[in-house]
mmCIF file with all atom_site columns, C-alpha atoms in Angstrom:
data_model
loop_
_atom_site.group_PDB
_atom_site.id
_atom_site.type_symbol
_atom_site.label_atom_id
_atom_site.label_alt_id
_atom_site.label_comp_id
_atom_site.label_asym_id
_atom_site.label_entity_id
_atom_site.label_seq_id
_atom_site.pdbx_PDB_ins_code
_atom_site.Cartn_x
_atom_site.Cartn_y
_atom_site.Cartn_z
_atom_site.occupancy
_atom_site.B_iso_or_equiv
_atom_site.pdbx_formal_charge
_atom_site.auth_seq_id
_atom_site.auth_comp_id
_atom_site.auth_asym_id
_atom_site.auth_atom_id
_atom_site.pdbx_PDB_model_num
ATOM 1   C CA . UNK A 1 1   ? -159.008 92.636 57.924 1.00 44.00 ? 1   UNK A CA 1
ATOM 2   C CA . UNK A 1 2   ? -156.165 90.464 56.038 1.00 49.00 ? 2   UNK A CA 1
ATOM 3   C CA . UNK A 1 3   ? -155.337 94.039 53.918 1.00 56.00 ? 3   UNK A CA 1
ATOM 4   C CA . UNK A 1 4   ? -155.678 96.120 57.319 1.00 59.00 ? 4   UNK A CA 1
ATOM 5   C CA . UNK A 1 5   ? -153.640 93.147 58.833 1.00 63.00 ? 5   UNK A CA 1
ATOM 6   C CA . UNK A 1 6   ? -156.172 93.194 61.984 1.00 75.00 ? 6   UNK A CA 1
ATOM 7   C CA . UNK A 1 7   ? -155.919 89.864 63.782 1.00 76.00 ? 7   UNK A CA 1
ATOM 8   C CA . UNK A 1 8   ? -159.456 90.097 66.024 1.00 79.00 ? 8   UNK A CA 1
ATOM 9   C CA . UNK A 1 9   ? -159.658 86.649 66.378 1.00 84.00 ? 9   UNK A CA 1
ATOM 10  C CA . UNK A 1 10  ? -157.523 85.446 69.707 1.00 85.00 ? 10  UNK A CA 1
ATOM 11  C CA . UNK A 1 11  ? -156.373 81.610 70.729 1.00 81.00 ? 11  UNK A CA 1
ATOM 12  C CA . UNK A 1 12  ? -158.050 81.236 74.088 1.00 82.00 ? 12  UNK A CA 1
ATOM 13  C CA . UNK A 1 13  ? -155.169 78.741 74.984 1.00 75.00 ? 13  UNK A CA 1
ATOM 14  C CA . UNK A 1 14  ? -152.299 80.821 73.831 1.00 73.00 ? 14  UNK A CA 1
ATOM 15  C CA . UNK A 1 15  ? -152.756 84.332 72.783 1.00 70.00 ? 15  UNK A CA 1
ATOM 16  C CA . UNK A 1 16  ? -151.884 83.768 69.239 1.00 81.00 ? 16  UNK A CA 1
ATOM 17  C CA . UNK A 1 17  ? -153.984 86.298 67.030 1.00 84.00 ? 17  UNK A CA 1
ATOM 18  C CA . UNK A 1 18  ? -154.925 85.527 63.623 1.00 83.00 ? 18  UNK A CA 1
ATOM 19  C CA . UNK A 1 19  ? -156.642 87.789 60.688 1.00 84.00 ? 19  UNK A CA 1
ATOM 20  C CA . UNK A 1 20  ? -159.207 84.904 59.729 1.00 85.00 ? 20  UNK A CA 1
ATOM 21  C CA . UNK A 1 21  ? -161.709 82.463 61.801 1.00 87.00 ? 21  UNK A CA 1
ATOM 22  C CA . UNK A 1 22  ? -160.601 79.680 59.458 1.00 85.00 ? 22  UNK A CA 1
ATOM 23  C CA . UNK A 1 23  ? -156.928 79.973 60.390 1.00 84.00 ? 23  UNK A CA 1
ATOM 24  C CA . UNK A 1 24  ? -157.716 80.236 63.782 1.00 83.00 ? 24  UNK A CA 1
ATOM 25  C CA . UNK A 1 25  ? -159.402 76.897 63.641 1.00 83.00 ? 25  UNK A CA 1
ATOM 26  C CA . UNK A 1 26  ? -156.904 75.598 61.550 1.00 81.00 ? 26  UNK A CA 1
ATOM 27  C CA . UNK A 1 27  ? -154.432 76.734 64.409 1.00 79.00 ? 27  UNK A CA 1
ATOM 28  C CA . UNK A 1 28  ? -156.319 75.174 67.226 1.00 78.00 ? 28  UNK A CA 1
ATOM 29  C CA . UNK A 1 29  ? -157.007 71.821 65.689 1.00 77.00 ? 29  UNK A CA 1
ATOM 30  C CA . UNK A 1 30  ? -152.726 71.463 64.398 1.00 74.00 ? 30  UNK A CA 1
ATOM 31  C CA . UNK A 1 31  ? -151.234 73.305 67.294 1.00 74.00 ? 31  UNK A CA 1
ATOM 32  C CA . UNK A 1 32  ? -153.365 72.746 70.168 1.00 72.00 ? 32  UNK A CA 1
ATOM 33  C CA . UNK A 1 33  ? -155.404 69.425 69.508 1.00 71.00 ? 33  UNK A CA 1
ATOM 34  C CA . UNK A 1 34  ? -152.480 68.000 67.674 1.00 70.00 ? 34  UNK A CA 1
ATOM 35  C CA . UNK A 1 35  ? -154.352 66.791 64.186 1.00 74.00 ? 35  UNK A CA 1
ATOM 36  C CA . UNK A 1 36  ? -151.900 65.686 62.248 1.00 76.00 ? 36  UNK A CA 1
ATOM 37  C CA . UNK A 1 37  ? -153.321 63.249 59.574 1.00 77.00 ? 37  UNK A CA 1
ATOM 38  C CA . UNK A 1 38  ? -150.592 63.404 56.707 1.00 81.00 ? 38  UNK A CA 1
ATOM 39  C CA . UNK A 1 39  ? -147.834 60.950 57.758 1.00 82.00 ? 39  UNK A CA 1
ATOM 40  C CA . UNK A 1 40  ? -144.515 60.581 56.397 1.00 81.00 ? 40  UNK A CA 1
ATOM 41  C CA . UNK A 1 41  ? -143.985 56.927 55.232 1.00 81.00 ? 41  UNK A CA 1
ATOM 42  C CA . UNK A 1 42  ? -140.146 57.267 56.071 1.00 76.00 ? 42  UNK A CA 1
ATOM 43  C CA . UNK A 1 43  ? -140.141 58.354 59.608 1.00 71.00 ? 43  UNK A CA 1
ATOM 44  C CA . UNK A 1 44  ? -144.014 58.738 61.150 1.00 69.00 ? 44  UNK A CA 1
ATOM 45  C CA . UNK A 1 45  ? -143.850 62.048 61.549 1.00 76.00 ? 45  UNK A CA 1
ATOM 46  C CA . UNK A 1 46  ? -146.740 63.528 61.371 1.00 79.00 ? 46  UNK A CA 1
ATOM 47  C CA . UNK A 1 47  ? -148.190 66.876 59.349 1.00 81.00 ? 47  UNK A CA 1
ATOM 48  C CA . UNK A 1 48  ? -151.321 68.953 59.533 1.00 79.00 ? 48  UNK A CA 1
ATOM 49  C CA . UNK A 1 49  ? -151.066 69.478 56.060 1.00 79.00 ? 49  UNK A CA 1
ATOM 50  C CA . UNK A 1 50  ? -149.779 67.924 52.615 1.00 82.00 ? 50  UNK A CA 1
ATOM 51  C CA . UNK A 1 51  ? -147.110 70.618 51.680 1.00 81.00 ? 51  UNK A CA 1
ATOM 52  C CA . UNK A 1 52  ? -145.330 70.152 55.201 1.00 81.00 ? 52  UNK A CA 1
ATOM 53  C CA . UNK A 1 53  ? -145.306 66.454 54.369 1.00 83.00 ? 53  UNK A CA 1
ATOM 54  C CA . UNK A 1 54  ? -143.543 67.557 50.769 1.00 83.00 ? 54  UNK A CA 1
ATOM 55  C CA . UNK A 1 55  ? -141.206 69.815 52.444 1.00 80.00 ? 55  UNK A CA 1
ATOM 56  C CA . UNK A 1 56  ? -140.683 67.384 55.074 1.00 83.00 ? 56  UNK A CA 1
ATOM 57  C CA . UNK A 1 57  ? -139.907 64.449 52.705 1.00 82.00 ? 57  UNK A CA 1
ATOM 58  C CA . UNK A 1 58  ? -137.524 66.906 50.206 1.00 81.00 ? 58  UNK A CA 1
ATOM 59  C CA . UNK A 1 59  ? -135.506 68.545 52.856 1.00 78.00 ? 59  UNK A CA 1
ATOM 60  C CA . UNK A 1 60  ? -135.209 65.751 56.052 1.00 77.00 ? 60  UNK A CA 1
ATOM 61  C CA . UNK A 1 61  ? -135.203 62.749 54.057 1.00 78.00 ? 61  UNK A CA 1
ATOM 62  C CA . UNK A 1 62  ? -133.867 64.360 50.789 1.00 77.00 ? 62  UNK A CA 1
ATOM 63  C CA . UNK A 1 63  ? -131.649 67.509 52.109 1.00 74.00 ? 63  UNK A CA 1
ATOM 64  C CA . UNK A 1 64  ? -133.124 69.623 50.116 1.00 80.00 ? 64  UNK A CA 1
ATOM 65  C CA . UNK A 1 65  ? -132.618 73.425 51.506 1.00 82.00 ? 65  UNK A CA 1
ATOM 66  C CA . UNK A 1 66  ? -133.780 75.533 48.849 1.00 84.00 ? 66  UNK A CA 1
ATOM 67  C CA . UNK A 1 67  ? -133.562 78.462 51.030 1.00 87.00 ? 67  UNK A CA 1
ATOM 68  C CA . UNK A 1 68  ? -130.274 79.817 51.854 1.00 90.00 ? 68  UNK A CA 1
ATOM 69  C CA . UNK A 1 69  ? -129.123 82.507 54.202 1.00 90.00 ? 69  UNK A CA 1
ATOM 70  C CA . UNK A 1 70  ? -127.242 85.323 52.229 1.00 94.00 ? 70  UNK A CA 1
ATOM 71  C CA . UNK A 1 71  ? -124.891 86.046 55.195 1.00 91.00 ? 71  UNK A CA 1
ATOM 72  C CA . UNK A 1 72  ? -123.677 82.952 56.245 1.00 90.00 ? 72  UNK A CA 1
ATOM 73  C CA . UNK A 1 73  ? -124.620 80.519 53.346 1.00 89.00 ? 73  UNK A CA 1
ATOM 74  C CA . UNK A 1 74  ? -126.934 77.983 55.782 1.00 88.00 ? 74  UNK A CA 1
ATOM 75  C CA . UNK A 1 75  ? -129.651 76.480 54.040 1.00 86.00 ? 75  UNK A CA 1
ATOM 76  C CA . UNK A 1 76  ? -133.439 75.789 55.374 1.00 83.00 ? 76  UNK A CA 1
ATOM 77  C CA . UNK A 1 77  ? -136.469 73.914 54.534 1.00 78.00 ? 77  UNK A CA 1
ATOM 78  C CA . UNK A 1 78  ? -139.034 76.976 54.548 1.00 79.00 ? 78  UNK A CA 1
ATOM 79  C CA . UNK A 1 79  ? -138.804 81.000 54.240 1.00 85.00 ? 79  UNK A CA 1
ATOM 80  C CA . UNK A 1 80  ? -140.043 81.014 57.897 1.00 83.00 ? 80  UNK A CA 1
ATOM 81  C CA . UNK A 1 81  ? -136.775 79.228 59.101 1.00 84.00 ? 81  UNK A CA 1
ATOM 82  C CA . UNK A 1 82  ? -134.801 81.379 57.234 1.00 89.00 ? 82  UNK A CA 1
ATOM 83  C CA . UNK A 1 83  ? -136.446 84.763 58.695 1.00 89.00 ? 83  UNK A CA 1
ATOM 84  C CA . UNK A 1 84  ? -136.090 83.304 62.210 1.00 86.00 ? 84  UNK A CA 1
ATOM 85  C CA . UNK A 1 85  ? -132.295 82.188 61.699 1.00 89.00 ? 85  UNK A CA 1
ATOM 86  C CA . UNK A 1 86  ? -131.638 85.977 59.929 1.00 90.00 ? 86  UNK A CA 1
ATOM 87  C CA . UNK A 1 87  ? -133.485 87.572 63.252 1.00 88.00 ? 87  UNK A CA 1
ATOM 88  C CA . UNK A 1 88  ? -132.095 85.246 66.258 1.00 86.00 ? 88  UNK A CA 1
ATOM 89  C CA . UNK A 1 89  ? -128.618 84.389 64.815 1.00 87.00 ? 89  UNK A CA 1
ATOM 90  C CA . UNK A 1 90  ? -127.510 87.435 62.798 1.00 90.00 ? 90  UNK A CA 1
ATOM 91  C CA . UNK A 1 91  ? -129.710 90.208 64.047 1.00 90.00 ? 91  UNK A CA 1
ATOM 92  C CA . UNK A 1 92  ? -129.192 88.569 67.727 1.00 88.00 ? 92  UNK A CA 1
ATOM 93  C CA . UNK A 1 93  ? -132.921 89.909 67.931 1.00 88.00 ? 93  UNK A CA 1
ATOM 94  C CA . UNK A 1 94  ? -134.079 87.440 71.112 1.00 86.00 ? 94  UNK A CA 1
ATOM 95  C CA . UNK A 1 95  ? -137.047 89.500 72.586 1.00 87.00 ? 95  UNK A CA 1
ATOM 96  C CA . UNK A 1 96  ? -138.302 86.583 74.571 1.00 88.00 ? 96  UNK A CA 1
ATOM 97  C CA . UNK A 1 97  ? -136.891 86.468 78.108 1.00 91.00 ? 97  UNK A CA 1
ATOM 98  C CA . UNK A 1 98  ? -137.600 84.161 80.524 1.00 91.00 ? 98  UNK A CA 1
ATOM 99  C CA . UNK A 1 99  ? -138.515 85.672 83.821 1.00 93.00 ? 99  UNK A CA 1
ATOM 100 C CA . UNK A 1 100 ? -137.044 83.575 86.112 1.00 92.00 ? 100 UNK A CA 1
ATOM 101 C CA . UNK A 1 101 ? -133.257 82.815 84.485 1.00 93.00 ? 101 UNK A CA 1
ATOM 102 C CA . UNK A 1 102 ? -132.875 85.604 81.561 1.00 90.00 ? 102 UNK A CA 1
ATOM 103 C CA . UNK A 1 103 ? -132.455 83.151 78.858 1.00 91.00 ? 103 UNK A CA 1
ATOM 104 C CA . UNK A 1 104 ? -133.353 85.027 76.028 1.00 89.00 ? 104 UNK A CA 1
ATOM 105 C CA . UNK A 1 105 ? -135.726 83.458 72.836 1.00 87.00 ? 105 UNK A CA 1
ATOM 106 C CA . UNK A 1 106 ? -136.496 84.549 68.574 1.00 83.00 ? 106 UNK A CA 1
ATOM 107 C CA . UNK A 1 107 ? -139.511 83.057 69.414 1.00 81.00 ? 107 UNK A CA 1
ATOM 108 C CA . UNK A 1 108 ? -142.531 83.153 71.701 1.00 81.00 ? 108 UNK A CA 1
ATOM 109 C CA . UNK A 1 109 ? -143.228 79.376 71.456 1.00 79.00 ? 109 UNK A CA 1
ATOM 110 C CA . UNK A 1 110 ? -139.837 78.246 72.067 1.00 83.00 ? 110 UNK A CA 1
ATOM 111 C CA . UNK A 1 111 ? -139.743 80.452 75.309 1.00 86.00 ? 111 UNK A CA 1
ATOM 112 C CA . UNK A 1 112 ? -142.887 78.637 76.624 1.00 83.00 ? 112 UNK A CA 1
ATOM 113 C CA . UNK A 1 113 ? -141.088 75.308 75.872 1.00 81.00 ? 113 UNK A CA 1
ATOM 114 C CA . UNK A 1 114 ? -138.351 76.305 77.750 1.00 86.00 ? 114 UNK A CA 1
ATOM 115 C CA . UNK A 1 115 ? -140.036 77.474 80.786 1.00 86.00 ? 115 UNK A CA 1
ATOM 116 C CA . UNK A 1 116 ? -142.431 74.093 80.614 1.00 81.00 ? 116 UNK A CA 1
ATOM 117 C CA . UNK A 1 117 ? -139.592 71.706 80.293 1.00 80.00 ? 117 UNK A CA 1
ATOM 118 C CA . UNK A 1 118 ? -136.956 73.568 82.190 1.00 84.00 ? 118 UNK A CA 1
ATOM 119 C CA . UNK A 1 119 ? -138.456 75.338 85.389 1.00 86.00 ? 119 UNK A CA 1
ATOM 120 C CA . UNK A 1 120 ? -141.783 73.903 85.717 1.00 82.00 ? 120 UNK A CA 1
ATOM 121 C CA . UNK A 1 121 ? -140.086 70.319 84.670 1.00 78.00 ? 121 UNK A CA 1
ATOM 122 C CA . UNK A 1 122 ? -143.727 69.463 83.116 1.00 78.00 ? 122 UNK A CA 1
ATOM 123 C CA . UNK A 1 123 ? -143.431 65.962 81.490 1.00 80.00 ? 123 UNK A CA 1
ATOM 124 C CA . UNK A 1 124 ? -146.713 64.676 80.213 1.00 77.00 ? 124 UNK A CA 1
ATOM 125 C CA . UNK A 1 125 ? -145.969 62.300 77.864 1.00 82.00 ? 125 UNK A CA 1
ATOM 126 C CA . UNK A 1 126 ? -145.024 59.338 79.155 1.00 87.00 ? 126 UNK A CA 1
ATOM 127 C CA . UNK A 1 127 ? -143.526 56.362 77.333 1.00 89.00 ? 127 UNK A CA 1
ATOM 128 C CA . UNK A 1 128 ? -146.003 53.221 77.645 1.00 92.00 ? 128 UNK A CA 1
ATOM 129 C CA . UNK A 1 129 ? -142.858 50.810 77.432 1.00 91.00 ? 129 UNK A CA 1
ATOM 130 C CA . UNK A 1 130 ? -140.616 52.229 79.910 1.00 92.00 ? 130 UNK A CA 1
ATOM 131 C CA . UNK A 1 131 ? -142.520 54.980 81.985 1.00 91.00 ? 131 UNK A CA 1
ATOM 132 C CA . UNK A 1 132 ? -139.985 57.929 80.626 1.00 90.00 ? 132 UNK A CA 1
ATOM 133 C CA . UNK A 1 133 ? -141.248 60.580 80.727 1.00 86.00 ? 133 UNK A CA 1
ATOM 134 C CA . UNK A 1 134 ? -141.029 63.616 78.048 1.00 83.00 ? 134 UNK A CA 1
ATOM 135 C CA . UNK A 1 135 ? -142.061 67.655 77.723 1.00 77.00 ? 135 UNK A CA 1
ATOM 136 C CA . UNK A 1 136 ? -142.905 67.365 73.692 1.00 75.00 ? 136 UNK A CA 1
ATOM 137 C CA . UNK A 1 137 ? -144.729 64.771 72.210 1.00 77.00 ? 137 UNK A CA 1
ATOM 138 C CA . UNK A 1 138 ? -142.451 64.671 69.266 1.00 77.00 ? 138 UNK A CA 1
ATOM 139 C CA . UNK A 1 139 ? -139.845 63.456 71.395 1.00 81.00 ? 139 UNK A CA 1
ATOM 140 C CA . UNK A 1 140 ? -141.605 60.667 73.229 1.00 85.00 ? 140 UNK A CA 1
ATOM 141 C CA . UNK A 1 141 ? -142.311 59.358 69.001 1.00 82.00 ? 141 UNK A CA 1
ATOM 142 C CA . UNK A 1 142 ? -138.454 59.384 68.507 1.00 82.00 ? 142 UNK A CA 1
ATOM 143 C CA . UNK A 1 143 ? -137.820 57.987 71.972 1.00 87.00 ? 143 UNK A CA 1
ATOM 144 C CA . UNK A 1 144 ? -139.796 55.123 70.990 1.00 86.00 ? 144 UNK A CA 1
ATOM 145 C CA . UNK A 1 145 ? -138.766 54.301 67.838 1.00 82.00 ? 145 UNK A CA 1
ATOM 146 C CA . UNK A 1 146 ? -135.351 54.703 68.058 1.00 82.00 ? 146 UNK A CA 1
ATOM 147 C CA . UNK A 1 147 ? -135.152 52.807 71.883 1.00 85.00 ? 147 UNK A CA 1
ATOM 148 C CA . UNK A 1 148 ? -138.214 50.153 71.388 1.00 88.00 ? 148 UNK A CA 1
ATOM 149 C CA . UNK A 1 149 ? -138.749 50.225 67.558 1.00 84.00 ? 149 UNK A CA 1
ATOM 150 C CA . UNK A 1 150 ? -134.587 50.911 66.884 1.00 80.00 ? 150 UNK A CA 1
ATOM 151 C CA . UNK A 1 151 ? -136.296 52.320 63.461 1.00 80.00 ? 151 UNK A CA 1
ATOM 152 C CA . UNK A 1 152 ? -132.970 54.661 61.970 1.00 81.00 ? 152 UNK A CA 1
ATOM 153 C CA . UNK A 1 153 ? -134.138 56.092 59.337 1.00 78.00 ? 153 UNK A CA 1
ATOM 154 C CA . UNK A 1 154 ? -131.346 58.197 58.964 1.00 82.00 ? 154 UNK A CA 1
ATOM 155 C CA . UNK A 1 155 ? -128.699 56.307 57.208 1.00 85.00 ? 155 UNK A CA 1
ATOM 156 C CA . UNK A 1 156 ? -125.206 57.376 56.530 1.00 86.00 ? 156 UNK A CA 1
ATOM 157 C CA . UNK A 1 157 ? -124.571 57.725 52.673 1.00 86.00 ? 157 UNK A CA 1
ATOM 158 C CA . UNK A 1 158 ? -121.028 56.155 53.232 1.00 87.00 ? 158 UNK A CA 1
ATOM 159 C CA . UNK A 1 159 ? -120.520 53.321 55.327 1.00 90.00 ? 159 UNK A CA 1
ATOM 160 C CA . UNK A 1 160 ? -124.484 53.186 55.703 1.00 88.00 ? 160 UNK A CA 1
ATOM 161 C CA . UNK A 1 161 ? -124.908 53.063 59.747 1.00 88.00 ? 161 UNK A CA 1
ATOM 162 C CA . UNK A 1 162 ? -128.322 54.082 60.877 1.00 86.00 ? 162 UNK A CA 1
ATOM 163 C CA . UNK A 1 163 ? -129.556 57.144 62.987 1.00 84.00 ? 163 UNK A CA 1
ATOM 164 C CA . UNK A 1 164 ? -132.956 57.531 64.368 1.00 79.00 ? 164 UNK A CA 1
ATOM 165 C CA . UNK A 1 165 ? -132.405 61.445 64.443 1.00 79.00 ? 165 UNK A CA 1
ATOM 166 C CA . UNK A 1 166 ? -130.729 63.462 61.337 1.00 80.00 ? 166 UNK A CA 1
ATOM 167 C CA . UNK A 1 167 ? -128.609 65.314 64.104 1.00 82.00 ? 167 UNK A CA 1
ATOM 168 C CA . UNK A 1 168 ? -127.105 62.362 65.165 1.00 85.00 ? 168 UNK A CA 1
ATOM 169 C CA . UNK A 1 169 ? -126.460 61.234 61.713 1.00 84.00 ? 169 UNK A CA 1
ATOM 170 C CA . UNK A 1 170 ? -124.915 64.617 61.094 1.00 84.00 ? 170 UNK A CA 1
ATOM 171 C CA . UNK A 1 171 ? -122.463 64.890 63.977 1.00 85.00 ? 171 UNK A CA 1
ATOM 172 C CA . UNK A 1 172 ? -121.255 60.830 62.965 1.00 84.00 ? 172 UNK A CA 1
ATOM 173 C CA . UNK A 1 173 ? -120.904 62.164 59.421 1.00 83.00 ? 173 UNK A CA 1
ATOM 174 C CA . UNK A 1 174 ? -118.751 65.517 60.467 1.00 82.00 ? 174 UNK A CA 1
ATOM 175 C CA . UNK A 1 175 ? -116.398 63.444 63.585 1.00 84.00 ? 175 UNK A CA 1
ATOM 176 C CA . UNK A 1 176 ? -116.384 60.233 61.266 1.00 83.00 ? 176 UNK A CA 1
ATOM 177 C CA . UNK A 1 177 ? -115.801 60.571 57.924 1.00 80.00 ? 177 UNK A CA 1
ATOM 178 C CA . UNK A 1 178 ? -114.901 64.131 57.853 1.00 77.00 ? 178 UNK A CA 1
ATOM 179 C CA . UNK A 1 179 ? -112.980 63.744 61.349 1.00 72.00 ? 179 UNK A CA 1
ATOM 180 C CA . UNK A 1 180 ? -114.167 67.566 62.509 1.00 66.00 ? 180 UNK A CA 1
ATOM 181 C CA . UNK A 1 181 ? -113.518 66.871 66.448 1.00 62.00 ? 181 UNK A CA 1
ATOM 182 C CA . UNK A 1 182 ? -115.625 69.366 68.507 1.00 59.00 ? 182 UNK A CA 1
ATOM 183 C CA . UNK A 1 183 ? -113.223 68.488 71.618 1.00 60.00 ? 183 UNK A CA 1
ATOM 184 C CA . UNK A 1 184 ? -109.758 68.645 71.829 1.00 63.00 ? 184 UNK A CA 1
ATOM 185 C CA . UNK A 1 185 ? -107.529 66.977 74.154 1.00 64.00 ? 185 UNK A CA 1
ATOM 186 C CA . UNK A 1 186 ? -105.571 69.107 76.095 1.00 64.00 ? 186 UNK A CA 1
ATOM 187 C CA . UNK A 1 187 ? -102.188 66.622 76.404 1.00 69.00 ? 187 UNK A CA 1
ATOM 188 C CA . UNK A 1 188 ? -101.817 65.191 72.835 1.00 60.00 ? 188 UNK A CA 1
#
C-alpha cells in the first residue's frame, strides 16, 4: 500500500487517511490526544517527536532556515513549509473555502481552525489564572507565560529586550533597529 500510495486506514475524528496503521496511531495520539513528551528547554513547547524538537531548537531559537524558496528567497524550518508557502503564496493554490465567508485556505487544517475560532467562536481552553479563554492550546501556553510567567525567550540580539513570541521580536527588530515603518502618517 505505501508503493500503491493507498491510504485505507481513515482518522475517525478528522478524515485524515494514512498508508500505515502505525502512522495512523502515531497521528491520533500527536494530533488528536495531544502527546507531546519531547519539550524544548528554551520555550516549553512541546514535540511528539525528537527531530521536531531539533528543528525546533535550530530554526526558532537558532534561525536556522535551511530551506529556502527559489522564487522569493524566504527561508523555512522543514520541506513541508516550503511546499505549502510555494502552493498558497506563489501558486495562489487555496482550495479550502470556507462555506460561510469564502475565505479561501493551502490547507485543510488551517480552514477548520478558522471556522472553529472564527464562526463557531469555540474557545476551550481556558486560562486557570485569568479565565481567558483561547481556540488553540498553543496559544493559551504563550498566553501564560508571557502574561503570568512574563518568560521572553525571545531576546533581541542588539539592545537585548525580551519577546515571549519570535513575531513580536521580529516586528521590534524591523520598526526598531532597522526603522521599516509598516504605517505611514499621512501629514508629515
Amino acid at each position: 500500500t505505501v508503493h500503491e500510495k493507498k491510504k485505507s486506514f481513515n482518522c475517525s475524528i478528522c478524515d485524515k487517511s494514512f498508508a500505515q496503521k502505525g502512522t495512523l496511531k502515531f497521528h491520533v495520539a500527536t494530533v488528536h490526544e495531544e502527546k507531546k513528551t519531547f519539550k524544548c528547554e528554551i520555550c516549553d513547547y512541546r514535540f511528539a517527536q525528537k527531530v521536531q524538537i531539533t528543528a525546533h531548537v535550530a530554526s526558532v531559537h537558532g534561525g536556522k532556515k535551511p530551506f529556502d524558496c527559489t522564487i522569493c528567497g524566504k527561508g523555512f524550518t522543514t520541506k513541508q513549509s516550503l511546499k505549502w508557502h510555494v502552493t498558497a503564496v506563489h501558486e495562489k493554490k487555496k482550495p479550502f473555502r470556507c462555506s460561510i465567508c469564502d475565505t479561501c485556505f493551502s490547507q485543510k487544517g488551517k480552514l477548520k481552525i478558522h471556522i472553529a475560532t472564527v464562526h463557531e467562536e469555540k474557545k476551550s481552553f481556558k486560562c486557570s489564572i485569568c479565565n481567558k479563554g483561547f481556540a488553540q492550546k498553543g496559544k493559551l501556553k504563550i498566553h501564560v507565560a508571557a502574561v503570568h510567567e512574563e518568560k521572553k525567550s525571545f531576546k533581541c540580539s542588539i539592545c537585548n529586550k525580551g519577546f515571549a513570541q519570535k513575531q513580536n521580536l521580529n516586528v521590534h527588530f524591523a520598526t526598531i533597529h532597522e526603522e521599516k515603518k509598516s504605517f505611514k502618517c499621512s501629514i508629515c
